[in-house]
Amino acid sequence: MALVPSNRPEKAQWWNPGKYFAVRRKTPIELRSYTNIYAILSIFLFIFTLWAVMDETLTRRPWKGVQEDFKQFKITRLNLEIKKELHKLNPADTMALHKEIRSLEKEMASDAYKAKLSKIEDYDKKIVTAQRDYTFTKSLADEKYYILDEARTAHTDTTSKSKTLRELEKTMAVQQQVVDSLQKLRADIAGQVLPTDRKLKEVVRVHDSVFAPVIVLKRKRDAAEQMTIAVRQTMLVNYEKTNFNNLKMRVDRCVTCHLGYDDELFKNDTLISTDEAQIKAWRKSNKYNDKDHYSVLKLGPNKDTVVAQVTTVFRMHPNINLLIKGHKVGEPSGNGVLGCTSCHAGQGGSLVSAEFAHGFEHHWPEPLATGHYVETSCRNCHAGKMDFEGAKYITMGKKLFTDFGCYGCHNAPGYDGMPQQAPSLLNITKKVTPEWMYQWISNPRGWSHNTRMPNFMFSQHEVSAAVAYLTDQAKTGSYTAVAHYPGGGDAVHGKQVFGDVGCIGCHAIDEYKAESRVKEANDFGPDLNKIGSKVTPEWLFDWIKNPKNYHMESRMPSLRLSDDEARDLTAYLIQHKGSNDSVHSNLAEDIRNPALIKEGEKLIRTYGCFGCHQIKGMEDEAKVSVSLVTFGKKTPGELFYGNVPGEVLGHFRSEFKKIGLPLGQVDEEATHEHQDWYTWVAGKMKNSRIYQTERIAQKMPNFQMSDEEAYAITVLLKGFNGQYISPSYSDNTDDPNQQGLDRGRMFAHWNNCVGCHKIENAGGYIGQYIQDAMFRPPLLTPEGDKVQEIWLRGFLRGPTPIRPWLKVRMPTFGFSDSSITVATRYFLATKARPFVLTDYQFVADQNLLGAGKELFDQLKCLSCHIQATGGAPQIAPNLELTRHRLRPDWVVSWLHNPEAQQAGTRMPAFWGTPDKGMTTLYPTILGGDPELQIRAVRDYVYSIGSDNLPPSSPYAVINGKDHYVYPNGRYDIFLTNGTIVNDNQPITPATAPQSAPPAKSGTKHAAKTSSPGQRTAAR
């Protein structure tokens, strides 16, 4: 038989791709098979899917392992804490409790006890059945009674109905007896069981109170065992803006790993010991003692103190009340609820790895803020603050930036319209000599080690040129002394005046030393230890008497010194002299050279001296250096490093680390030759012209900053990032009260109010030189609630003595109306009060004035206070000023609790305090009501010095006789000598008083009255 050719296509061998596809091309499309291709692709798909799942669950979710670790770590820690608490208990007591509980439980588990419980249960069932039968019978009886009552109304025969009702009532009586009998039997059995049950409950209660700390810890351990492994995040809705100026959300997932941030179980220092055996035993007993959970450090001069420290990932956040609870971290998402990245920055939404989450990647703009650089974020939300609680370096940096006058050359956020920082040079030759100017400009810190004036590193020729120009332009100065120094003076008394009137609040001299360059306390004004070699006594005398005469914008206030005080103070100051280290022999001749004068003008204009000083002809010059508004966001590529080698930049980083102020962490892989933002700024602060080259000149002077000052400035500059935070999460700068706070805080710093006074819990530095708190300047924290706005404005315009016993004087600053408004708004804003100038026309309650007068006398108020008509000691304010000075509502708060208004006050709380309970004083006055008595004293004090004088006594004529009327409407009967015959007689309509008699002085109750709500009974 002949073979028939097959129509089937040639079979392709899939393991030979070349032949396979050659054969496949010859095969018709409808006959081609895709089985092998799909099988291979399916295998690849399965492999890649498996890899993706493993990568997602194992590689990309390391936080799961962290949470599992934390869970076990917390359970272990809680077990350790439980053991510690158990060791604190007395074993004998706990054994006795346990023994008693077991004994009672054993008794309750006995057959006899169970039999009694069973009987009680049986009786309960029988009682329920008997009561049900009684209830049913009663329902029938009620029905029959209704029918009987209807029959009686209809006047029909009721015999059978009455008989049926009586039978039902008899049945009810029998059923009630059955119920009562069963209840009595049950009560007898329960009486045998109840004492044991009560005793067990009491023993358990005592046990729980003894073991309360252990029980709490066990509950925490149970909760930890039930902890779920899940992503934890905070949604900050409409938090910040995009580059297109649109509000956007921020997602913060940091607490997915940092689970112990608010748990006191994970405080930083868990164990501190000098005993090696103890630390070894602790490590042995603690399962988690490796580097992932604890680091063991050796501290102390001899390295003999061992500290076991919880590592950062599980450590509790420091200062949680302020930084966590105060910022609502961890609360449900909403307005004002912040996340970790709000302060710490980083890539809060990332969970892939710690490096990603902390933002140490080349292209992430906000890596984790490390060390004190976390403080930079404070000004993102609180740009107007001067003092940041718990944030030392942003506070120091902001004050140094202000006090160094950096804004004179640079535009900076929050410094628009700021006045010049340094003294006017319009009349400089009337104050100092050219020789002194030459020495000062050559080396400012050579003259005063604490000065904020920088060194411009001028050559001798340049210094001469600057002196020549300043001397020449001062020729047209208009200054003329108005107070003329008579000569002489007592320097010893002058030193006493310097200390007494408050000069030590701003200036350093002799033993009143100043070390900081922040303009606060006695660092505020210039150091006066060489003042005698700087100025003449004639200029100094006139300056002390009237600083505004020399310079209208001067911050130096007038202390209203008498001529004798000013002369003695001048004699004291002028004896403090220093040596001239920089001498120019031909200076007097050189400074008259017109070419040198012209050169000096160009030099001063180039270096921007007009940014800090008032210089004639340069009032409208622009700032000479770059804007710093977004300087903190600059990348290393935007900074010029000159020819500075990497090892020098690296040296800055290592040096700051040595002193415990490490510069911010950066992505090392993306950093070339240590060229990062932090090293650039640190180098610039330490040597302002370090990046200068022969072609790129730099003009910034050298402020000769200490390492700490340079570090503080870098912290502030890092905060100049231009970031917008929604008002829902930050201080609303459009809010009038917030504006009042921001401007007022700068005002208080600018004028050194904090040198003498404590405001918002900051300042009061002069107090360190005044031992007795009674003689220190008053606390101004409550000022916004305390004083009347109109009085405050008048006082700031022209202070008058309030506390005559104080030697320290409130100076006359000569504030403008706008400055007074800033101060007034500030004090009101600290108490969230609107800026309203209220005219307090307080009208005292006439019915309280008499009682107020008596209380005033009984409390002996004039033993401390003074008033126009008397009060000898003068150790408390003049009460005649009260009605013009203090707010009426504040006086009530003050009398309620003086200590709460001003800590350390000597004013007693006569009526106790609201938080601890009010005390009744003098029960016969105003019914002993503390609130009413406080109001009465307030009203009487407000009447002092006015025409609103209180009546001498609240007498009334009753039945033709003179009586004292109590607030409750009862009255006393008096004889002519004032003694009481019948106390507290009720008033009847027949005995109602007809009219009040003339005042009776000298009687026992000569100043009592009724309350407003109780006057009717005495009419």
PDB file of C-alpha atoms in Angstrom, residues 190-372:
ATOM      1  CA  ALA A 190     -29.019  34.400 103.276  1.00  0.00           C
ATOM      2  CA  GLY A 191     -28.046  35.657 106.715  1.00  0.00           C
ATOM      3  CA  GLN A 192     -25.805  32.620 107.046  1.00  0.00           C
ATOM      4  CA  VAL A 193     -24.167  33.242 103.621  1.00  0.00           C
ATOM      5  CA  LEU A 194     -23.945  37.041 103.392  1.00  0.00           C
ATOM      6  CA  PRO A 195     -21.223  37.672 106.045  1.00  0.00           C
ATOM      7  CA  THR A 196     -18.821  35.365 104.240  1.00  0.00           C
ATOM      8  CA  ASP A 197     -19.556  37.050 100.905  1.00  0.00           C
ATOM      9  CA  ARG A 198     -19.094  40.537 102.368  1.00  0.00           C
ATOM     10  CA  LYS A 199     -15.886  39.534 104.083  1.00  0.00           C
ATOM     11  CA  LEU A 200     -14.470  38.169 100.811  1.00  0.00           C
ATOM     12  CA  LYS A 201     -15.355  41.358  98.963  1.00  0.00           C
ATOM     13  CA  GLU A 202     -13.650  43.457 101.635  1.00  0.00           C
ATOM     14  CA  VAL A 203     -10.518  41.296 101.616  1.00  0.00           C
ATOM     15  CA  VAL A 204     -10.434  41.478  97.789  1.00  0.00           C
ATOM     16  CA  ARG A 205     -10.817  45.262  97.990  1.00  0.00           C
ATOM     17  CA  VAL A 206      -7.851  45.500 100.389  1.00  0.00           C
ATOM     18  CA  HIS A 207      -5.901  43.120  98.164  1.00  0.00           C
ATOM     19  CA  ASP A 208      -6.604  45.228  95.061  1.00  0.00           C
ATOM     20  CA  SER A 209      -5.564  48.429  96.810  1.00  0.00           C
ATOM     21  CA  VAL A 210      -2.285  46.837  97.939  1.00  0.00           C
ATOM     22  CA  PHE A 211      -1.660  45.352  94.506  1.00  0.00           C
ATOM     23  CA  ALA A 212      -2.988  48.372  92.555  1.00  0.00           C
ATOM     24  CA  PRO A 213       0.345  49.190  90.820  1.00  0.00           C
ATOM     25  CA  VAL A 214       0.764  45.530  89.882  1.00  0.00           C
ATOM     26  CA  ILE A 215      -2.803  45.309  88.590  1.00  0.00           C
ATOM     27  CA  VAL A 216      -2.294  48.410  86.425  1.00  0.00           C
ATOM     28  CA  LEU A 217       0.902  46.960  84.994  1.00  0.00           C
ATOM     29  CA  LYS A 218      -0.766  43.612  84.329  1.00  0.00           C
ATOM     30  CA  ARG A 219      -3.551  45.374  82.450  1.00  0.00           C
ATOM     31  CA  LYS A 220      -0.940  47.162  80.367  1.00  0.00           C
ATOM     32  CA  ARG A 221       0.755  43.833  79.703  1.00  0.00           C
ATOM     33  CA  ASP A 222      -2.568  42.306  78.626  1.00  0.00           C
ATOM     34  CA  ALA A 223      -3.107  45.272  76.279  1.00  0.00           C
ATOM     35  CA  ALA A 224       0.419  44.856  74.898  1.00  0.00           C
ATOM     36  CA  GLU A 225      -0.231  41.183  74.233  1.00  0.00           C
ATOM     37  CA  GLN A 226      -3.334  42.172  72.243  1.00  0.00           C
ATOM     38  CA  MET A 227      -1.491  44.869  70.247  1.00  0.00           C
ATOM     39  CA  THR A 228      -2.230  44.646  66.528  1.00  0.00           C
ATOM     40  CA  ILE A 229       0.470  44.939  63.894  1.00  0.00           C
ATOM     41  CA  ALA A 230      -0.685  47.809  61.668  1.00  0.00           C
ATOM     42  CA  VAL A 231       0.372  51.084  60.076  1.00  0.00           C
ATOM     43  CA  ARG A 232      -0.252  54.036  62.366  1.00  0.00           C
ATOM     44  CA  GLN A 233      -0.553  57.435  60.767  1.00  0.00           C
ATOM     45  CA  THR A 234      -1.719  61.008  61.271  1.00  0.00           C
ATOM     46  CA  MET A 235      -3.374  62.951  58.453  1.00  0.00           C
ATOM     47  CA  LEU A 236      -2.538  66.654  58.486  1.00  0.00           C
ATOM     48  CA  VAL A 237      -5.315  68.004  56.266  1.00  0.00           C
ATOM     49  CA  ASN A 238      -4.631  71.279  54.415  1.00  0.00           C
ATOM     50  CA  TYR A 239      -1.363  71.544  56.282  1.00  0.00           C
ATOM     51  CA  GLU A 240       1.044  73.176  53.835  1.00  0.00           C
ATOM     52  CA  LYS A 241       1.281  74.526  50.302  1.00  0.00           C
ATOM     53  CA  THR A 242       2.591  73.039  47.087  1.00  0.00           C
ATOM     54  CA  ASN A 243       4.897  74.875  44.693  1.00  0.00           C
ATOM     55  CA  PHE A 244       1.700  75.970  42.929  1.00  0.00           C
ATOM     56  CA  ASN A 245       0.392  77.649  46.097  1.00  0.00           C
ATOM     57  CA  ASN A 246      -2.329  75.054  46.703  1.00  0.00           C
ATOM     58  CA  LEU A 247      -3.001  73.606  50.143  1.00  0.00           C
ATOM     59  CA  LYS A 248      -2.071  69.953  50.478  1.00  0.00           C
ATOM     60  CA  MET A 249      -2.242  67.172  53.025  1.00  0.00           C
ATOM     61  CA  ARG A 250       0.735  65.688  54.830  1.00  0.00           C
ATOM     62  CA  VAL A 251       0.736  62.026  55.898  1.00  0.00           C
ATOM     63  CA  ASP A 252       2.829  61.179  58.940  1.00  0.00           C
ATOM     64  CA  ARG A 253       3.583  57.521  59.766  1.00  0.00           C
ATOM     65  CA  CYS A 254       6.555  57.902  62.102  1.00  0.00           C
ATOM     66  CA  VAL A 255       4.766  56.338  65.086  1.00  0.00           C
ATOM     67  CA  THR A 256       4.440  53.097  63.131  1.00  0.00           C
ATOM     68  CA  CYS A 257       7.973  52.384  64.380  1.00  0.00           C
ATOM     69  CA  HIS A 258       8.389  54.925  67.206  1.00  0.00           C
ATOM     70  CA  LEU A 259       5.686  53.296  69.313  1.00  0.00           C
ATOM     71  CA  GLY A 260       7.092  54.293  72.696  1.00  0.00           C
ATOM     72  CA  TYR A 261       7.092  58.048  72.024  1.00  0.00           C
ATOM     73  CA  ASP A 262       4.461  58.787  74.707  1.00  0.00           C
ATOM     74  CA  ASP A 263       4.990  55.781  76.998  1.00  0.00           C
ATOM     75  CA  GLU A 264       6.728  56.533  80.296  1.00  0.00           C
ATOM     76  CA  LEU A 265       7.842  52.916  80.403  1.00  0.00           C
ATOM     77  CA  PHE A 266      10.470  53.861  77.832  1.00  0.00           C
ATOM     78  CA  LYS A 267      12.110  56.869  79.431  1.00  0.00           C
ATOM     79  CA  ASN A 268      15.637  57.576  78.274  1.00  0.00           C
ATOM     80  CA  ASP A 269      17.619  56.473  81.329  1.00  0.00           C
ATOM     81  CA  THR A 270      16.277  53.129  82.498  1.00  0.00           C
ATOM     82  CA  LEU A 271      19.119  52.208  84.835  1.00  0.00           C
ATOM     83  CA  ILE A 272      21.924  54.268  86.299  1.00  0.00           C
ATOM     84  CA  SER A 273      24.494  52.584  88.502  1.00  0.00           C
ATOM     85  CA  THR A 274      28.155  52.642  89.547  1.00  0.00           C
ATOM     86  CA  ASP A 275      28.029  48.969  90.480  1.00  0.00           C
ATOM     87  CA  GLU A 276      29.289  46.709  87.682  1.00  0.00           C
ATOM     88  CA  ALA A 277      27.652  43.681  89.328  1.00  0.00           C
ATOM     89  CA  GLN A 278      24.301  45.433  89.363  1.00  0.00           C
ATOM     90  CA  ILE A 279      24.458  46.394  85.698  1.00  0.00           C
ATOM     91  CA  LYS A 280      25.492  42.843  84.753  1.00  0.00           C
ATOM     92  CA  ALA A 281      22.610  41.412  86.765  1.00  0.00           C
ATOM     93  CA  TRP A 282      20.234  43.869  85.129  1.00  0.00           C
ATOM     94  CA  ARG A 283      21.423  42.931  81.654  1.00  0.00           C
ATOM     95  CA  LYS A 284      21.151  39.254  82.476  1.00  0.00           C
ATOM     96  CA  SER A 285      17.585  39.598  83.753  1.00  0.00           C
ATOM     97  CA  ASN A 286      16.532  41.670  80.747  1.00  0.00           C
ATOM     98  CA  LYS A 287      15.994  39.662  77.594  1.00  0.00           C
ATOM     99  CA  TYR A 288      16.387  42.787  75.468  1.00  0.00           C
ATOM    100  CA  ASN A 289      19.813  44.174  76.231  1.00  0.00           C
ATOM    101  CA  ASP A 290      21.331  44.233  72.761  1.00  0.00           C
ATOM    102  CA  LYS A 291      22.150  47.329  70.736  1.00  0.00           C
ATOM    103  CA  ASP A 292      18.717  47.341  69.114  1.00  0.00           C
ATOM    104  CA  HIS A 293      17.092  48.117  72.453  1.00  0.00           C
ATOM    105  CA  TYR A 294      19.676  49.449  74.870  1.00  0.00           C
ATOM    106  CA  SER A 295      23.051  51.065  74.629  1.00  0.00           C
ATOM    107  CA  VAL A 296      25.263  50.773  77.702  1.00  0.00           C
ATOM    108  CA  LEU A 297      27.444  53.807  78.309  1.00  0.00           C
ATOM    109  CA  LYS A 298      30.129  54.544  80.873  1.00  0.00           C
ATOM    110  CA  LEU A 299      30.039  58.089  82.150  1.00  0.00           C
ATOM    111  CA  GLY A 300      31.678  60.220  84.801  1.00  0.00           C
ATOM    112  CA  PRO A 301      35.265  61.426  85.200  1.00  0.00           C
ATOM    113  CA  ASN A 302      36.457  57.924  86.020  1.00  0.00           C
ATOM    114  CA  LYS A 303      34.019  56.164  83.681  1.00  0.00           C
ATOM    115  CA  ASP A 304      32.519  54.524  86.759  1.00  0.00           C
ATOM    116  CA  THR A 305      28.854  55.346  86.132  1.00  0.00           C
ATOM    117  CA  VAL A 306      27.054  52.851  83.947  1.00  0.00           C
ATOM    118  CA  VAL A 307      23.908  53.975  82.149  1.00  0.00           C
ATOM    119  CA  ALA A 308      21.579  51.617  80.321  1.00  0.00           C
ATOM    120  CA  GLN A 309      19.863  53.783  77.755  1.00  0.00           C
ATOM    121  CA  VAL A 310      16.783  52.912  75.712  1.00  0.00           C
ATOM    122  CA  THR A 311      17.653  53.359  72.042  1.00  0.00           C
ATOM    123  CA  THR A 312      15.991  56.082  70.029  1.00  0.00           C
ATOM    124  CA  VAL A 313      13.511  53.957  68.119  1.00  0.00           C
ATOM    125  CA  PHE A 314      11.621  52.950  71.287  1.00  0.00           C
ATOM    126  CA  ARG A 315      12.515  55.866  73.548  1.00  0.00           C
ATOM    127  CA  MET A 316       9.884  58.131  75.077  1.00  0.00           C
ATOM    128  CA  HIS A 317       9.912  61.644  73.637  1.00  0.00           C
ATOM    129  CA  PRO A 318      11.452  64.176  76.019  1.00  0.00           C
ATOM    130  CA  ASN A 319       9.227  66.807  77.640  1.00  0.00           C
ATOM    131  CA  ILE A 320       6.047  65.070  76.503  1.00  0.00           C
ATOM    132  CA  ASN A 321       3.707  67.498  78.292  1.00  0.00           C
ATOM    133  CA  LEU A 322       4.931  70.427  76.205  1.00  0.00           C
ATOM    134  CA  LEU A 323       6.083  68.803  72.982  1.00  0.00           C
ATOM    135  CA  ILE A 324       3.650  65.900  72.610  1.00  0.00           C
ATOM    136  CA  LYS A 325       0.499  66.699  74.568  1.00  0.00           C
ATOM    137  CA  GLY A 326       0.911  70.432  74.043  1.00  0.00           C
ATOM    138  CA  HIS A 327       0.999  69.899  70.261  1.00  0.00           C
ATOM    139  CA  LYS A 328      -1.721  67.197  70.271  1.00  0.00           C
ATOM    140  CA  VAL A 329       0.617  64.637  68.699  1.00  0.00           C
ATOM    141  CA  GLY A 330      -1.051  61.246  68.489  1.00  0.00           C
ATOM    142  CA  GLU A 331      -4.591  62.573  68.863  1.00  0.00           C
ATOM    143  CA  PRO A 332      -7.222  61.864  66.178  1.00  0.00           C
ATOM    144  CA  SER A 333      -6.528  63.869  63.016  1.00  0.00           C
ATOM    145  CA  GLY A 334      -7.926  67.392  63.010  1.00  0.00           C
ATOM    146  CA  ASN A 335      -7.046  71.068  63.213  1.00  0.00           C
ATOM    147  CA  GLY A 336      -4.025  71.704  65.387  1.00  0.00           C
ATOM    148  CA  VAL A 337      -3.069  68.016  65.624  1.00  0.00           C
ATOM    149  CA  LEU A 338       0.558  67.790  64.528  1.00  0.00           C
ATOM    150  CA  GLY A 339       2.686  64.870  63.430  1.00  0.00           C
ATOM    151  CA  CYS A 340       6.332  64.023  64.016  1.00  0.00           C
ATOM    152  CA  THR A 341       7.536  65.536  60.735  1.00  0.00           C
ATOM    153  CA  SER A 342       6.014  68.884  61.716  1.00  0.00           C
ATOM    154  CA  CYS A 343       9.034  69.324  63.974  1.00  0.00           C
ATOM    155  CA  HIS A 344      11.524  66.647  62.942  1.00  0.00           C
ATOM    156  CA  ALA A 345      11.057  66.824  59.130  1.00  0.00           C
ATOM    157  CA  GLY A 346      11.961  63.688  57.154  1.00  0.00           C
ATOM    158  CA  GLN A 347       9.857  61.639  54.737  1.00  0.00           C
ATOM    159  CA  GLY A 348       7.053  60.775  57.147  1.00  0.00           C
ATOM    160  CA  GLY A 349       4.976  58.822  54.659  1.00  0.00           C
ATOM    161  CA  SER A 350       7.705  56.292  53.884  1.00  0.00           C
ATOM    162  CA  LEU A 351       7.812  52.862  55.533  1.00  0.00           C
ATOM    163  CA  VAL A 352      10.374  51.149  53.293  1.00  0.00           C
ATOM    164  CA  SER A 353      13.407  51.747  55.520  1.00  0.00           C
ATOM    165  CA  ALA A 354      14.707  54.043  58.213  1.00  0.00           C
ATOM    166  CA  GLU A 355      16.919  55.808  55.655  1.00  0.00           C
ATOM    167  CA  PHE A 356      13.943  56.533  53.395  1.00  0.00           C
ATOM    168  CA  ALA A 357      11.693  57.563  56.297  1.00  0.00           C
ATOM    169  CA  HIS A 358      14.362  59.893  57.697  1.00  0.00           C
ATOM    170  CA  GLY A 359      14.790  61.471  54.267  1.00  0.00           C
ATOM    171  CA  PHE A 360      18.523  60.920  53.863  1.00  0.00           C
ATOM    172  CA  GLU A 361      18.239  60.653  50.117  1.00  0.00           C
ATOM    173  CA  HIS A 362      19.868  62.831  47.535  1.00  0.00           C
ATOM    174  CA  HIS A 363      16.676  64.391  46.205  1.00  0.00           C
ATOM    175  CA  TRP A 364      14.552  64.627  49.360  1.00  0.00           C
ATOM    176  CA  PRO A 365      14.404  68.337  50.320  1.00  0.00           C
ATOM    177  CA  GLU A 366      13.707  67.947  54.058  1.00  0.00           C
ATOM    178  CA  PRO A 367      15.857  65.260  55.679  1.00  0.00           C
ATOM    179  CA  LEU A 368      15.432  64.496  59.350  1.00  0.00           C
ATOM    180  CA  ALA A 369      16.424  67.406  61.581  1.00  0.00           C
ATOM    181  CA  THR A 370      18.973  66.023  64.040  1.00  0.00           C
ATOM    182  CA  GLY A 371      20.227  67.396  67.343  1.00  0.00           C
ATOM    183  CA  HIS A 372      19.128  70.928  68.160  1.00  0.00           C
TER     184      HIS A 372
END
